[in-house]
Structure formats: structure tokens, C-alpha cells
Short mmCIF file of C-alpha atoms in Angstrom, two decimals:
data_model
loop_
_atom_site.label_atom_id
_atom_site.label_comp_id
_atom_site.label_asym_id
_atom_site.label_seq_id
_atom_site.Cartn_x
_atom_site.Cartn_y
_atom_site.Cartn_z
CA MET A 1 -3.30 -3.33 23.95
CA ILE A 2 -6.31 -1.54 23.23
CA SER A 3 -8.69 -0.47 25.63
CA THR A 4 -12.24 1.17 24.66
CA ALA A 5 -13.54 2.35 28.69
CA ILE A 6 -15.41 0.14 30.68
CA PRO A 7 -18.66 0.28 31.36
CA TYR A 8 -21.09 1.24 33.86
CA ALA A 9 -23.60 -2.48 34.77
CA ASN A 10 -26.57 -0.60 35.97
CA GLY A 11 -27.72 -0.02 32.04
CA ALA A 12 -28.08 -1.85 29.48
CA PRO A 13 -25.82 -1.32 26.36
CA HIS A 14 -26.84 2.29 23.62
CA ILE A 15 -25.71 3.47 20.84
CA GLY A 16 -22.96 5.29 22.12
CA HIS A 17 -21.22 2.01 23.92
CA ALA A 18 -21.91 0.21 19.89
CA TYR A 19 -19.73 3.18 18.11
CA GLU A 20 -16.49 3.30 20.49
CA ARG A 21 -16.62 -1.00 20.53
CA ILE A 22 -17.15 -1.01 17.10
CA ALA A 23 -14.19 1.45 16.69
CA THR A 24 -11.84 0.01 18.91
CA ASP A 25 -12.63 -3.64 17.48
CA ALA A 26 -11.63 -1.88 14.20
CA PHE A 27 -7.70 -0.19 14.83
CA ALA A 28 -7.55 -3.77 16.40
CA ARG A 29 -8.73 -5.51 13.75
CA PHE A 30 -6.21 -3.16 11.37
CA LYS A 31 -3.71 -4.02 13.16
CA ARG A 32 -3.02 -7.48 13.96
CA LEU A 33 -3.93 -7.74 10.12
CA ASP A 34 -0.45 -5.35 9.41
CA GLY A 35 1.33 -8.35 11.76
CA TYR A 36 0.87 -7.41 15.55
CA ASP A 37 0.46 -8.99 18.50
CA VAL A 38 -2.99 -7.06 19.74
CA LEU A 39 -4.85 -7.29 23.19
CA PHE A 40 -8.34 -6.16 22.57
CA VAL A 41 -9.62 -5.27 26.02
CA THR A 42 -13.27 -4.37 27.53
CA GLY A 43 -14.54 -4.26 30.61
CA MET A 44 -17.53 -3.80 33.35
CA ASP A 45 -17.88 -1.43 35.90
CA GLU A 46 -19.73 -2.99 38.50
CA HIS A 47 -19.37 -1.57 41.52
CA GLY A 48 -20.18 1.96 42.81
CA GLN A 49 -23.36 3.94 44.86
CA LYS A 50 -25.04 3.80 41.93
CA MET A 51 -24.83 0.01 41.04
CA GLN A 52 -26.02 -0.09 44.78
CA ARG A 53 -29.26 1.86 44.93
CA THR A 54 -30.07 -0.04 41.02
CA ALA A 55 -30.45 -2.49 42.41
CA GLU A 56 -32.65 -2.14 45.16
CA ARG A 57 -34.60 -0.49 42.96
CA GLU A 58 -35.03 -3.26 40.67
CA GLY A 59 -35.76 -5.69 44.26
CA LEU A 60 -31.87 -7.63 42.50
CA THR A 61 -28.39 -8.08 44.26
CA PRO A 62 -26.12 -6.09 43.48
CA GLN A 63 -24.13 -8.65 41.54
CA GLN A 64 -27.53 -10.03 40.00
CA LEU A 65 -28.11 -6.10 38.19
CA ALA A 66 -23.90 -6.78 37.19
CA ASP A 67 -24.46 -9.92 35.73
CA ARG A 68 -27.75 -9.02 33.82
CA THR A 69 -25.87 -6.08 32.19
CA ALA A 70 -22.41 -8.27 31.41
CA ALA A 71 -24.91 -10.70 29.15
CA GLN A 72 -26.57 -7.91 27.51
CA PHE A 73 -22.74 -6.03 26.53
CA GLN A 74 -21.42 -9.46 25.98
CA THR A 75 -24.45 -9.97 23.67
CA MET A 76 -24.14 -6.41 21.83
CA GLY A 77 -20.30 -7.02 20.65
CA GLU A 78 -21.32 -10.50 19.10
CA THR A 79 -24.19 -9.15 17.24
CA LEU A 80 -21.84 -6.62 16.13
CA ASN A 81 -18.93 -9.06 15.89
CA ALA A 82 -16.60 -6.68 17.62
CA LEU A 83 -15.77 -9.07 20.54
CA ALA A 84 -12.67 -9.03 22.61
CA ASP A 85 -9.61 -10.94 23.53
CA ASP A 86 -10.68 -10.19 26.71
CA VAL A 87 -12.61 -8.88 29.84
CA VAL A 88 -12.70 -7.43 33.07
CA ARG A 89 -15.25 -7.34 35.06
CA THR A 90 -14.10 -5.50 38.13
CA THR A 91 -16.21 -8.17 40.47
CA GLN A 92 -13.54 -10.43 39.12
CA PRO A 93 -11.37 -11.98 42.10
CA ARG A 94 -8.38 -11.04 40.15
CA HIS A 95 -9.55 -7.48 40.36
CA ALA A 96 -9.86 -6.58 43.21
CA ALA A 97 -5.95 -8.43 43.69
CA THR A 98 -5.08 -5.62 41.48
CA VAL A 99 -6.70 -3.35 42.65
CA LEU A 100 -5.46 -3.93 45.86
CA GLU A 101 -1.84 -3.85 44.95
CA ILE A 102 -1.69 -0.70 42.47
CA TRP A 103 -4.02 1.10 46.51
CA ARG A 104 0.21 -0.71 47.83
CA ARG A 105 1.66 0.80 45.86
CA MET A 106 -0.14 3.97 46.48
CA GLU A 107 0.03 3.87 49.89
CA ALA A 108 3.68 2.95 51.00
CA ALA A 109 4.90 6.25 48.45
CA GLY A 110 2.96 7.86 50.64
CA ASP A 111 0.53 9.01 48.44
CA ILE A 112 -2.83 7.84 50.44
CA TYR A 113 -3.93 9.47 54.14
CA LEU A 114 -6.85 9.77 56.32
CA ALA A 115 -8.91 13.23 56.62
CA LYS A 116 -12.48 14.37 56.12
CA TYR A 117 -14.30 15.02 53.00
CA CYS A 118 -16.93 17.12 52.34
CA GLY A 119 -17.43 18.47 48.93
CA TRP A 120 -20.24 18.05 45.74
CA TYR A 121 -20.93 14.36 45.00
CA SER A 122 -22.44 13.36 41.66
CA VAL A 123 -23.95 9.95 42.05
CA ARG A 124 -24.60 8.84 38.17
CA ASP A 125 -21.31 10.26 37.98
CA GLU A 126 -19.36 8.85 40.56
CA ALA A 127 -17.74 12.23 40.71
CA TYR A 128 -17.15 14.90 42.77
CA TYR A 129 -17.39 18.60 42.08
CA ASP A 130 -15.89 21.45 42.95
CA GLU A 131 -17.83 24.75 44.38
CA SER A 132 -17.06 26.78 41.16
CA GLU A 133 -17.96 23.74 38.91
CA ILE A 134 -21.98 23.93 40.22
CA SER A 135 -24.86 25.53 38.82
CA GLU A 136 -28.33 26.14 40.44
CA VAL A 137 -31.33 25.18 37.96
CA GLU A 138 -34.37 25.78 39.69
CA GLY A 139 -33.49 24.45 43.17
CA LYS A 140 -31.31 22.07 42.06
CA LYS A 141 -27.64 21.89 42.44
CA LEU A 142 -25.78 20.53 39.19
CA ALA A 143 -23.30 18.72 38.23
CA PRO A 144 -21.50 20.27 35.19
CA THR A 145 -22.77 17.51 33.40
CA GLY A 146 -25.93 18.48 33.92
CA THR A 147 -26.76 15.49 36.51
CA PRO A 148 -27.81 16.53 40.36
CA VAL A 149 -25.08 16.98 43.09
CA GLU A 150 -25.52 16.45 46.59
CA TRP A 151 -23.79 17.81 50.14
CA VAL A 152 -21.44 14.84 50.97
CA GLU A 153 -19.15 15.28 54.40
CA GLU A 154 -17.91 11.44 55.64
CA GLU A 155 -14.05 9.84 56.33
CA SER A 156 -12.53 10.00 53.70
CA TRP A 157 -9.05 8.33 52.28
CA PHE A 158 -7.01 11.16 49.80
CA PHE A 159 -4.49 10.90 47.63
CA LYS A 160 -2.92 13.45 47.02
CA LEU A 161 -3.67 14.40 42.86
CA SER A 162 -1.73 18.28 44.25
CA ALA A 163 1.77 16.44 43.81
CA TYR A 164 1.45 15.64 40.66
CA ALA A 165 0.65 18.56 38.57
CA ASP A 166 3.33 19.54 37.81
CA ARG A 167 4.72 16.14 36.51
CA LEU A 168 1.06 15.85 34.69
CA LEU A 169 2.32 18.89 33.23
CA ALA A 170 5.54 17.37 31.71
CA HIS A 171 4.48 14.01 30.85
CA TYR A 172 1.76 16.52 28.25
CA GLU A 173 4.69 18.16 27.32
CA ALA A 174 6.80 15.45 27.41
CA HIS A 175 4.51 13.37 24.93
CA PRO A 176 2.20 15.15 22.59
CA ASP A 177 0.45 12.55 21.59
CA PHE A 178 -0.04 11.50 24.99
CA ILE A 179 -4.40 13.41 24.35
CA THR A 180 -5.91 12.26 20.99
CA PRO A 181 -7.51 14.64 19.69
CA ASP A 182 -5.17 18.28 20.78
CA LYS A 183 -8.32 20.22 21.20
CA TYR A 184 -9.27 17.82 24.22
CA LYS A 185 -4.95 16.96 24.85
CA ASN A 186 -5.74 21.70 25.14
CA GLU A 187 -8.62 21.17 28.42
CA ILE A 188 -6.48 18.69 30.13
CA VAL A 189 -3.95 21.42 30.23
CA ALA A 190 -5.87 23.60 31.43
CA PHE A 191 -8.06 21.61 33.60
CA VAL A 192 -4.58 21.25 35.25
CA LYS A 193 -2.08 23.84 35.31
CA ARG A 194 -5.41 25.26 37.09
CA GLY A 195 -4.16 23.19 40.32
CA LEU A 196 -5.21 20.29 41.04
CA SER A 197 -7.35 19.64 44.26
CA ASP A 198 -6.40 15.82 46.92
CA LEU A 199 -8.78 13.38 45.63
CA SER A 200 -11.36 11.73 47.95
CA ILE A 201 -10.47 7.70 46.91
CA SER A 202 -13.03 5.56 49.40
CA ARG A 203 -16.44 5.56 50.51
CA THR A 204 -18.22 5.19 54.19
CA THR A 205 -21.87 5.36 53.00
CA PHE A 206 -21.80 2.28 50.93
CA ASP A 207 -20.55 -0.85 50.94
CA TRP A 208 -20.48 -2.43 47.36
CA GLY A 209 -16.95 -1.91 46.74
CA ILE A 210 -13.71 -3.60 47.29
CA PRO A 211 -13.75 -3.08 51.07
CA VAL A 212 -9.85 -0.99 51.52
CA PRO A 213 -7.23 -2.93 53.50
CA GLU A 214 -8.25 -1.89 57.58
CA LYS A 215 -5.83 0.54 58.84
CA PRO A 216 -6.09 1.44 62.95
CA GLU A 217 -6.23 4.63 62.31
CA THR A 218 -10.46 4.14 60.34
CA ASN A 219 -13.87 4.72 62.22
CA ALA A 220 -15.96 3.17 59.55
CA LYS A 221 -14.90 0.94 57.16
CA HIS A 222 -14.04 1.86 53.89
CA VAL A 223 -14.28 1.17 49.57
CA MET A 224 -12.59 2.29 47.52
CA TYR A 225 -13.06 4.95 45.09
CA VAL A 226 -15.53 3.28 42.13
CA TRP A 227 -12.65 5.65 39.56
CA VAL A 228 -9.93 3.70 41.33
CA ASP A 229 -11.73 0.37 41.00
CA ALA A 230 -12.70 0.73 37.75
CA LEU A 231 -9.59 2.21 35.98
CA THR A 232 -7.14 -0.43 37.30
CA ASN A 233 -9.27 -2.43 34.91
CA TYR A 234 -6.89 -1.86 32.51
CA ILE A 235 -4.01 -3.24 33.83
CA THR A 236 -6.08 -6.17 35.06
CA ALA A 237 -5.42 -7.40 32.33
CA THR A 238 -2.26 -8.30 31.25
CA GLY A 239 -1.48 -9.22 34.51
CA PHE A 240 1.67 -6.89 35.09
CA LEU A 241 0.90 -5.63 38.26
CA THR A 242 0.77 -9.20 39.58
CA GLY A 243 3.06 -10.59 37.29
CA GLU A 244 0.46 -13.24 36.22
CA GLY A 245 -0.35 -15.07 33.59
CA ASP A 246 0.98 -14.56 29.94
CA ARG A 247 0.23 -10.99 29.52
CA THR A 248 2.29 -8.68 30.47
CA ARG A 249 3.87 -7.99 27.83
CA PHE A 250 1.33 -5.69 26.94
CA TRP A 251 1.32 -2.57 29.65
CA PRO A 252 1.96 -0.01 28.93
CA ALA A 253 -1.17 -0.21 26.58
CA ASN A 254 -0.91 1.45 23.11
CA ALA A 255 -4.20 3.47 23.48
CA HIS A 256 -7.78 3.86 25.64
CA VAL A 257 -10.41 4.24 23.72
CA ILE A 258 -13.18 6.48 25.79
CA GLY A 259 -15.64 8.89 25.22
CA LYS A 260 -15.18 12.46 25.74
CA ASP A 261 -16.91 13.12 29.33
CA ILE A 262 -14.54 11.62 30.81
CA THR A 263 -11.51 12.24 29.96
CA ARG A 264 -10.18 13.83 33.00
CA PHE A 265 -10.65 10.36 34.88
CA HIS A 266 -8.66 8.87 31.97
CA ALA A 267 -5.48 11.60 31.75
CA ILE A 268 -5.22 13.09 34.88
CA TYR A 269 -6.54 10.78 37.58
CA TRP A 270 -5.47 7.52 35.94
CA PRO A 271 -1.36 8.44 35.00
CA ALA A 272 -1.41 10.40 38.48
CA PHE A 273 -2.52 6.64 40.46
CA LEU A 274 0.06 4.65 37.64
CA MET A 275 3.27 7.38 38.50
CA SER A 276 2.40 7.09 42.58
CA ALA A 277 2.56 3.26 41.40
CA GLY A 278 5.89 3.78 39.53
CA ALA A 279 3.79 1.59 36.70
CA PRO A 280 4.21 3.04 32.75
CA LEU A 281 2.00 4.99 31.53
CA PRO A 282 -0.67 4.19 29.02
CA LYS A 283 1.27 5.56 25.58
CA GLN A 284 -2.33 7.41 24.94
CA ILE A 285 -5.82 8.52 25.64
CA VAL A 286 -7.59 8.71 22.35
CA VAL A 287 -11.17 10.33 22.51
CA HIS A 288 -14.21 10.45 20.81
CA GLY A 289 -17.07 12.54 20.52
CA PHE A 290 -20.81 11.97 21.16
CA LEU A 291 -23.05 10.52 19.00
CA PHE A 292 -26.73 12.70 18.54
CA SER A 293 -29.89 11.15 16.55
CA ARG A 294 -30.24 14.19 14.10
CA GLY A 295 -29.06 16.49 16.13
CA GLU A 296 -30.77 15.69 19.62
CA LYS A 297 -28.49 13.99 22.71
CA MET A 298 -30.07 10.37 23.03
CA SER A 299 -32.49 11.06 27.01
CA LYS A 300 -34.72 8.06 27.99
CA SER A 301 -37.21 11.42 28.60
CA LEU A 302 -37.50 11.94 25.03
CA GLY A 303 -38.74 8.50 24.20
CA ASN A 304 -35.25 8.42 21.20
CA VAL A 305 -32.23 6.31 23.15
CA VAL A 306 -32.03 3.10 20.08
CA ASP A 307 -30.61 -0.27 20.92
CA PRO A 308 -27.53 -0.56 18.18
CA ILE A 309 -29.02 -4.46 18.37
CA ASP A 310 -32.18 -3.10 16.76
CA LEU A 311 -30.33 -1.13 14.54
CA ALA A 312 -27.69 -3.89 13.09
CA THR A 313 -30.89 -6.19 12.72
CA ARG A 314 -32.65 -3.07 10.63
CA TYR A 315 -29.36 -2.02 8.47
CA GLY A 316 -26.35 -4.97 8.57
CA VAL A 317 -24.36 -5.31 11.04
CA ASP A 318 -21.45 -4.29 8.66
CA GLN A 319 -23.72 -2.15 7.25
CA LEU A 320 -24.06 -0.40 9.93
CA ARG A 321 -19.87 -0.52 10.71
CA TYR A 322 -19.86 1.31 7.86
CA PHE A 323 -22.12 3.72 8.66
CA PHE A 324 -20.64 4.88 12.23
CA LEU A 325 -17.04 5.28 11.08
CA ARG A 326 -16.86 6.39 7.66
CA GLU A 327 -19.75 8.88 8.45
CA ILE A 328 -18.03 10.69 11.36
CA PRO A 329 -14.85 12.10 12.17
CA PHE A 330 -12.90 10.42 14.86
CA GLY A 331 -13.16 12.55 17.98
CA GLN A 332 -14.87 14.66 16.66
CA ASP A 333 -19.67 14.42 17.74
CA GLY A 334 -21.29 12.95 14.45
CA ASN A 335 -25.55 12.91 13.50
CA TYR A 336 -27.31 9.63 12.38
CA SER A 337 -30.05 9.53 10.89
CA HIS A 338 -31.99 6.72 8.76
CA GLU A 339 -31.68 8.37 5.85
CA ALA A 340 -28.05 8.45 6.21
CA ILE A 341 -26.87 5.20 6.90
CA VAL A 342 -29.28 4.20 3.85
CA ASN A 343 -27.45 6.65 1.70
CA ARG A 344 -24.29 5.86 3.00
CA ILE A 345 -25.21 1.86 2.35
CA ASN A 346 -26.58 2.28 -1.63
CA ALA A 347 -23.67 4.49 -2.44
CA ASP A 348 -20.61 3.31 -1.00
CA LEU A 349 -21.91 -0.17 -0.07
CA ALA A 350 -24.29 -1.35 -2.34
CA ASN A 351 -23.19 0.92 -5.94
CA ASP A 352 -20.17 1.30 -5.59
CA LEU A 353 -18.42 -1.43 -4.23
CA GLY A 354 -21.00 -3.98 -4.35
CA ASN A 355 -21.74 -3.82 -8.44
CA LEU A 356 -18.40 -3.32 -8.96
CA ALA A 357 -17.88 -7.10 -7.72
CA GLN A 358 -20.80 -8.23 -8.85
CA ARG A 359 -20.26 -7.24 -12.89
CA SER A 360 -17.25 -7.54 -12.92
CA LEU A 361 -17.12 -11.77 -11.10
CA SER A 362 -20.30 -11.83 -13.33
CA MET A 363 -19.07 -11.28 -16.77
CA ILE A 364 -15.44 -13.15 -15.49
CA ALA A 365 -17.68 -15.92 -15.16
CA LYS A 366 -19.46 -16.67 -18.59
CA ASN A 367 -16.48 -15.48 -20.04
CA CYS A 368 -13.00 -16.50 -18.72
CA GLY A 369 -14.67 -20.18 -17.49
CA GLY A 370 -15.02 -19.07 -13.70
CA LYS A 371 -11.55 -18.71 -13.42
CA VAL A 372 -9.53 -15.30 -13.36
CA PRO A 373 -8.47 -14.07 -16.11
CA SER A 374 -5.36 -14.14 -18.39
CA PRO A 375 -4.62 -10.47 -19.41
CA GLY A 376 -2.42 -9.20 -21.82
CA GLU A 377 -0.18 -6.39 -21.70
CA LEU A 378 -1.14 -3.77 -19.07
CA THR A 379 -2.42 -0.13 -20.21
CA GLU A 380 -0.59 3.20 -18.55
CA ALA A 381 -4.75 2.92 -17.11
CA ASP A 382 -3.88 -0.45 -15.64
CA ARG A 383 -0.75 0.02 -14.25
CA ALA A 384 -2.78 3.66 -12.50
CA LEU A 385 -5.84 1.36 -11.36
CA LEU A 386 -3.40 -1.16 -9.32
CA ALA A 387 -1.06 1.47 -8.23
CA GLU A 388 -3.64 2.88 -6.80
CA ALA A 389 -5.33 0.97 -4.68
CA ALA A 390 -1.64 -0.74 -3.35
CA ALA A 391 -1.28 2.78 -1.59
CA ALA A 392 -5.07 2.61 0.02
CA LEU A 393 -3.19 0.37 2.42
CA GLU A 394 -0.36 2.30 3.22
CA LYS A 395 -2.93 5.73 3.47
CA ALA A 396 -5.09 3.78 5.39
CA ARG A 397 -2.45 3.20 7.44
CA ALA A 398 -1.27 6.50 8.09
CA ALA A 399 -5.50 7.60 8.76
CA ILE A 400 -5.45 4.95 11.33
CA ASP A 401 -2.32 5.52 13.74
CA ALA A 402 -3.48 9.21 13.50
CA TYR A 403 -6.96 7.65 15.03
CA ALA A 404 -8.96 8.81 11.89
CA PRO A 405 -11.44 6.18 10.20
CA HIS A 406 -12.89 7.81 8.50
CA LEU A 407 -10.09 9.31 7.00
CA ALA A 408 -8.88 5.46 5.79
CA LEU A 409 -11.85 4.51 4.67
CA ALA A 410 -12.18 7.71 2.23
CA GLU A 411 -9.15 6.69 0.72
CA ILE A 412 -10.08 3.42 0.42
CA PHE A 413 -13.13 4.63 -1.61
CA GLY A 414 -11.94 6.77 -3.13
CA VAL A 415 -10.29 3.76 -5.28
CA VAL A 416 -13.39 2.81 -5.18
CA GLY A 417 -15.00 5.15 -7.33
CA ASP A 418 -11.66 5.09 -9.53
CA ALA A 419 -12.61 1.14 -9.98
CA ASN A 420 -16.02 1.92 -11.06
CA ARG A 421 -14.93 4.90 -13.82
CA TYR A 422 -11.67 2.63 -15.10
CA PHE A 423 -14.43 -0.87 -15.17
CA ALA A 424 -17.45 1.72 -17.04
CA GLY A 425 -14.42 3.46 -19.18
CA GLU A 426 -13.09 0.68 -20.34
CA GLU A 427 -16.32 -1.25 -21.44
CA PRO A 428 -15.14 -5.01 -21.19
CA TRP A 429 -18.50 -5.68 -22.46
CA THR A 430 -17.80 -3.95 -26.06
CA LYS A 431 -14.71 -6.10 -26.38
CA LYS A 432 -15.51 -8.70 -26.08
CA LYS A 433 -16.39 -9.10 -30.06
CA THR A 434 -13.94 -6.76 -30.84
CA ASP A 435 -11.14 -7.77 -28.44
CA PRO A 436 -12.09 -10.30 -26.05
CA LYS A 437 -8.09 -10.90 -25.18
CA ARG A 438 -8.50 -6.90 -23.52
CA MET A 439 -11.28 -8.08 -22.57
CA GLU A 440 -9.37 -9.98 -20.60
CA THR A 441 -7.51 -7.84 -19.17
CA ILE A 442 -9.73 -5.59 -18.13
CA LEU A 443 -11.53 -7.58 -16.68
CA TYR A 444 -8.34 -9.08 -14.04
CA VAL A 445 -7.38 -5.79 -13.27
CA THR A 446 -10.75 -4.96 -12.31
CA ALA A 447 -10.87 -8.60 -9.93
CA GLU A 448 -6.62 -7.35 -8.73
CA ALA A 449 -7.26 -3.51 -8.21
CA LEU A 450 -10.93 -5.06 -5.30
CA ARG A 451 -8.39 -7.67 -3.65
CA ARG A 452 -5.69 -5.19 -3.05
CA LEU A 453 -9.22 -2.91 -0.87
CA ALA A 454 -11.01 -5.42 0.02
CA ILE A 455 -7.55 -7.08 2.45
CA PRO A 456 -7.72 -3.31 4.02
CA LEU A 457 -11.58 -2.97 4.35
CA GLN A 458 -11.92 -6.52 6.71
CA PRO A 459 -10.90 -4.33 9.90
CA PHE A 460 -13.97 -2.50 9.40
CA ILE A 461 -16.22 -4.54 7.22
CA PRO A 462 -15.29 -7.86 8.68
CA SER A 463 -18.00 -10.04 7.12
CA ALA A 464 -18.70 -8.49 3.68
CA ALA A 465 -14.39 -8.31 3.30
CA ALA A 466 -14.64 -11.67 3.53
CA SER A 467 -17.08 -13.31 1.68
CA LEU A 468 -15.67 -10.44 -1.51
CA LEU A 469 -12.18 -12.35 -1.00
CA ASN A 470 -13.77 -15.62 -1.05
CA LEU A 471 -15.04 -14.70 -4.36
CA LEU A 472 -11.80 -14.03 -5.55
CA GLY A 473 -10.63 -17.70 -4.49
CA VAL A 474 -7.92 -15.69 -2.25
CA ALA A 475 -6.98 -17.64 1.19
CA GLU A 476 -7.31 -17.40 3.95
CA SER A 477 -4.02 -16.56 4.02
CA ALA A 478 -3.24 -14.64 2.00
CA ARG A 479 -5.31 -11.96 3.51
CA GLY A 480 -2.79 -9.73 5.59
CA PHE A 481 -1.33 -6.84 5.12
CA ALA A 482 2.01 -8.14 4.48
CA SER A 483 0.27 -10.17 1.25
CA ALA A 484 -1.74 -7.34 0.03
CA GLY A 485 1.16 -6.13 -2.62
CA GLU A 486 1.49 -7.79 -6.34
CA THR A 487 3.38 -10.04 -4.97
CA HIS A 488 0.47 -12.32 -3.93
CA ALA A 489 -1.74 -11.07 -7.15
CA LEU A 490 -4.52 -13.37 -8.40
CA VAL A 491 -3.35 -16.47 -10.49
CA SER A 492 -4.71 -16.62 -14.01
CA GLY A 493 -6.01 -18.89 -14.53
CA ALA A 494 -7.18 -20.79 -10.68
CA PRO A 495 -10.78 -20.52 -10.08
CA LEU A 496 -13.40 -18.95 -8.68
CA PRO A 497 -16.44 -19.40 -6.78
CA ALA A 498 -19.86 -18.41 -8.64
CA PRO A 499 -20.01 -14.64 -8.04
CA ALA A 500 -23.25 -13.55 -6.14
CA PRO A 501 -24.12 -10.02 -4.64
CA VAL A 502 -21.62 -8.61 -1.72
CA PHE A 503 -23.76 -5.70 -0.94
CA PRO A 504 -27.45 -5.63 -1.61
CA ARG A 505 -29.17 -2.29 -1.93
CA TYR A 506 -31.65 -1.50 1.28
CA VAL A 507 -35.54 -0.81 0.62
CA GLU A 508 -37.31 1.16 2.51
CA GLU A 509 -40.09 -2.11 3.88
CA ALA A 510 -43.52 0.51 1.77
CA GLU A 511 -41.29 0.48 -1.42
CA ALA A 512 -40.51 -3.50 -1.01
CA GLY A 513 -43.84 -4.15 -0.32
CA ASP A 514 -45.16 -2.19 -3.37
CA LYS A 515 -42.74 -4.44 -5.26
CA GLY A 516 -44.22 -7.87 -3.86
#
């Protein structure tokens, strides 16, 4: 099981959501092609004070706002070819049942008690902050995230988070890859070592949430703190706590893919809740950085917030997927710009991969009767390229196991570059007259190298990779990673469809107009 974080339902998708969804989809596709039983989960975080206030401003009920936003995220997933196997909305009855179960278990463990809460609260972050974390700018109290905070005093149920510091530290030490990359693990370890305070896990100042089971000692009706509610969505998808459905085998999750701003909730609160509830912990918290537009953080005030669907429409879905996964070292902050996206499209996809496929397959169509060529004896250069193309999958597998899609793509496209140099250096067009058998061999080796590369490219650029495999005559049943090796090589004499472009160059509108 692999999951994205669940977006908060008070706003439309932005490019950060798209990046996380694309990356998680690529990880899920890769594992599925590698023979794993995969459950890819996302969701919607639909409760909380922020939802209630936003809905009121827009003249909607909170549920109407949640439904509208959920539809927008569904459209984003469809557009980016990154649909999840399950979308857990926190307003669903199955989720309420799971949250009540984890609450009951934490209560039975003696980890929940009633007290009064006083402290600084950020509605936007749905988080409480210590006095030491608060700064003051122009008379406004701000959280470390820069969001305004307000002083809150209310009766609250508390979770004994302080009792779990040692157990958390022991878990981090016993499972050094639990939080990856390391820099985020180091931040979390340092935070926990400074000491943990008990966590307020209910609110009485609003009612848009899952009600806490009523107790005689309470003076007000409580709803669950949004992070208890939201984090539990991951286990809801599997039915592990309630024992419902046929997905319980997927817990514990292999990876929660999240942004760096919510690491504390996933790497401290969530494991502590699960420990208290007697449930296994997820195997990894995989953290990615932020996306910036030309070095600037995106914000409505700067007017640089970009709709990911607009980007996909402008550049192409596979092109956008490739750019984000290849350009940005996963775990680090990244930049995007029109020029950077176009450069990746034209240099890597159109010139290197697309041009090689077009040239080689066109020559096969013209000179080999539209069938897979029949190779002669292979030279050292032939064997070297085929071996390198085969090895790209193993190298990509190692990179994906380390959640480094940029390195996986670097390995594959390194071989694409070598295949281009091989094709240019061997000059099959000159061999047509001087040594036609050698021409066939070069064309076969190039086509077979493309097959071996297109198979591991499927998780990253699924539509284009499928198109290339179609052009190579590769059956749907022979596209898993188990079929990538020599035993499933192209069969000489097999018919091929007419060649077609795989990746067109991106042409600027003005340039396209000039040519018209």
C-alpha cells in the first residue's frame, strides 16, 4: 500500500498536489509492473473549523464545499493519468467507524483524558503551537509556517503524547529508513528529543467533525481534532481496524508520501496513535519538498498560483509527468518554469527518445517490409547496447526503492542517449546498399533496446510508453518487468504497425504562427 497525503477540502488543487499525486502514481505503477499486489490510496480531509468558516463565507454547507472540492481533485487525478485505487473521504461512514474504533482503542489504553486547553492555535494549519514557536510581526502572532494564530481556551480531550517519546525514538533507531530522506528524520528526532507535550485531540468551538463518544464528565459536545480524523484515513482504506472488506492485508502501509510541512503529524502523532491503538506502524514516511515558480513560493497574493490541469493541457500529460519526476530531486525543493519544461520536452522526449523511435521504426517500415528485422551476428557494440538497456531496469528498480524517480529516469535516459549515439555511429542508412544484413542487425538492436527501455518507462510516461510498445508490436501481456529481458525479445519477422510519432517537439505559439 502506498498513499498520498489527503488534501484539505477547502480549496482547489494546486501544482503541489499534482506533483505528489504524479510521484505516488509512478511509485504504485512501478511496483505493480514489478509483480507486487498494490493498493494506491488518496483521500479528502473534509472536517474542521477551516472548512466550516470557508463554507460560511461562500454561502455553502461544509458538505457542499467538500463535494465540490472532491470533484475537482477527481478531475485532476483523471487528467494527470494518476487515479488512485481508493479515495477515502473523511465524511464517509466507513471512515467514521474507523476513527471511533481508534479513539476507543486509545481510550482503553489509558491514553485519553479530559482537561482544559489553553494555547495558540492556527485555523489554517489546524495545529497547536507552543509559545516558544510563536513569532510576532507587525503586531500579529504567527506560527512557524507564517500563518496567524489565535489564543484558544476550552475544555478538551488530550492524548498522552508525552508518554510516547521514548518509544518513538526507539522506533526511529530500530528502523532508520522510517523517515526518508534523512534530513527530515534528523529534524523529527531532534524535535522528539526536546520533549513532547500531550496533544489536545478534541474541540468544542465548532461542530463540523466526527463527534467524540459522549461521557458524563464533559460539559460540552466535542468533535475530534482534525488530525486524529485525517491521519486515520490511511488505515480506513484497508479496513484493518474494523476488520471489514478484503484489504486488511495491505496494512501496515509501505509508504505515506507527504510534503515536508506535515512531517510532524505523520512521523510523530500518527505512529503514537497507532502504538496506543495496538496497530502496526507504516513502514516508511516518504517526504518531498516544495515546488517554486522561478524560485518564488506560489501564493494567491503574488498571482502565481497555477492550475495543474492548465499545465497538462499546455504541455501534455506525459510531458508534465516526465518533467516533475526527472527535473526535481525527490525530497528536495524544486523549481519549474516554462523554459525548463520546454527544454526537457524537446531535449529528452522529442529529440532523444521520440526521434530515435521515429527514425529507426521508419527505416524498418521502408526496408524490412514493416516487420521486425532479422539480425545477423551481433558485434561487441550491439551486445553492449542491449546489455545496457537490460541493466537500466535494475538500476531504475534500485532508485525507486530509494524513492528517487529522478535517478531512475536519469539511468533510463542515459541509455537512450547511448542508443542514439549507437544508431548515428553505425549509420544503418549507409549499410542499406553496402551491407543490408548489417543494416537489419542495427535496426533490430535499436528496436530491441527501445523495447527494453519502454517497459521501465511505463510508470513515468504511461501513455507514451504504451504507444511505443504498440509500435514495437509488444503484446499487453508482455509489458510487465518480468518480460523485459532477453527471453521476451522481439521476434524476427513479426509484423509491426505503421510508424507514428511518439513525442512531438513543443513549438512556441509565436513560432507556430510564423510557420503557418
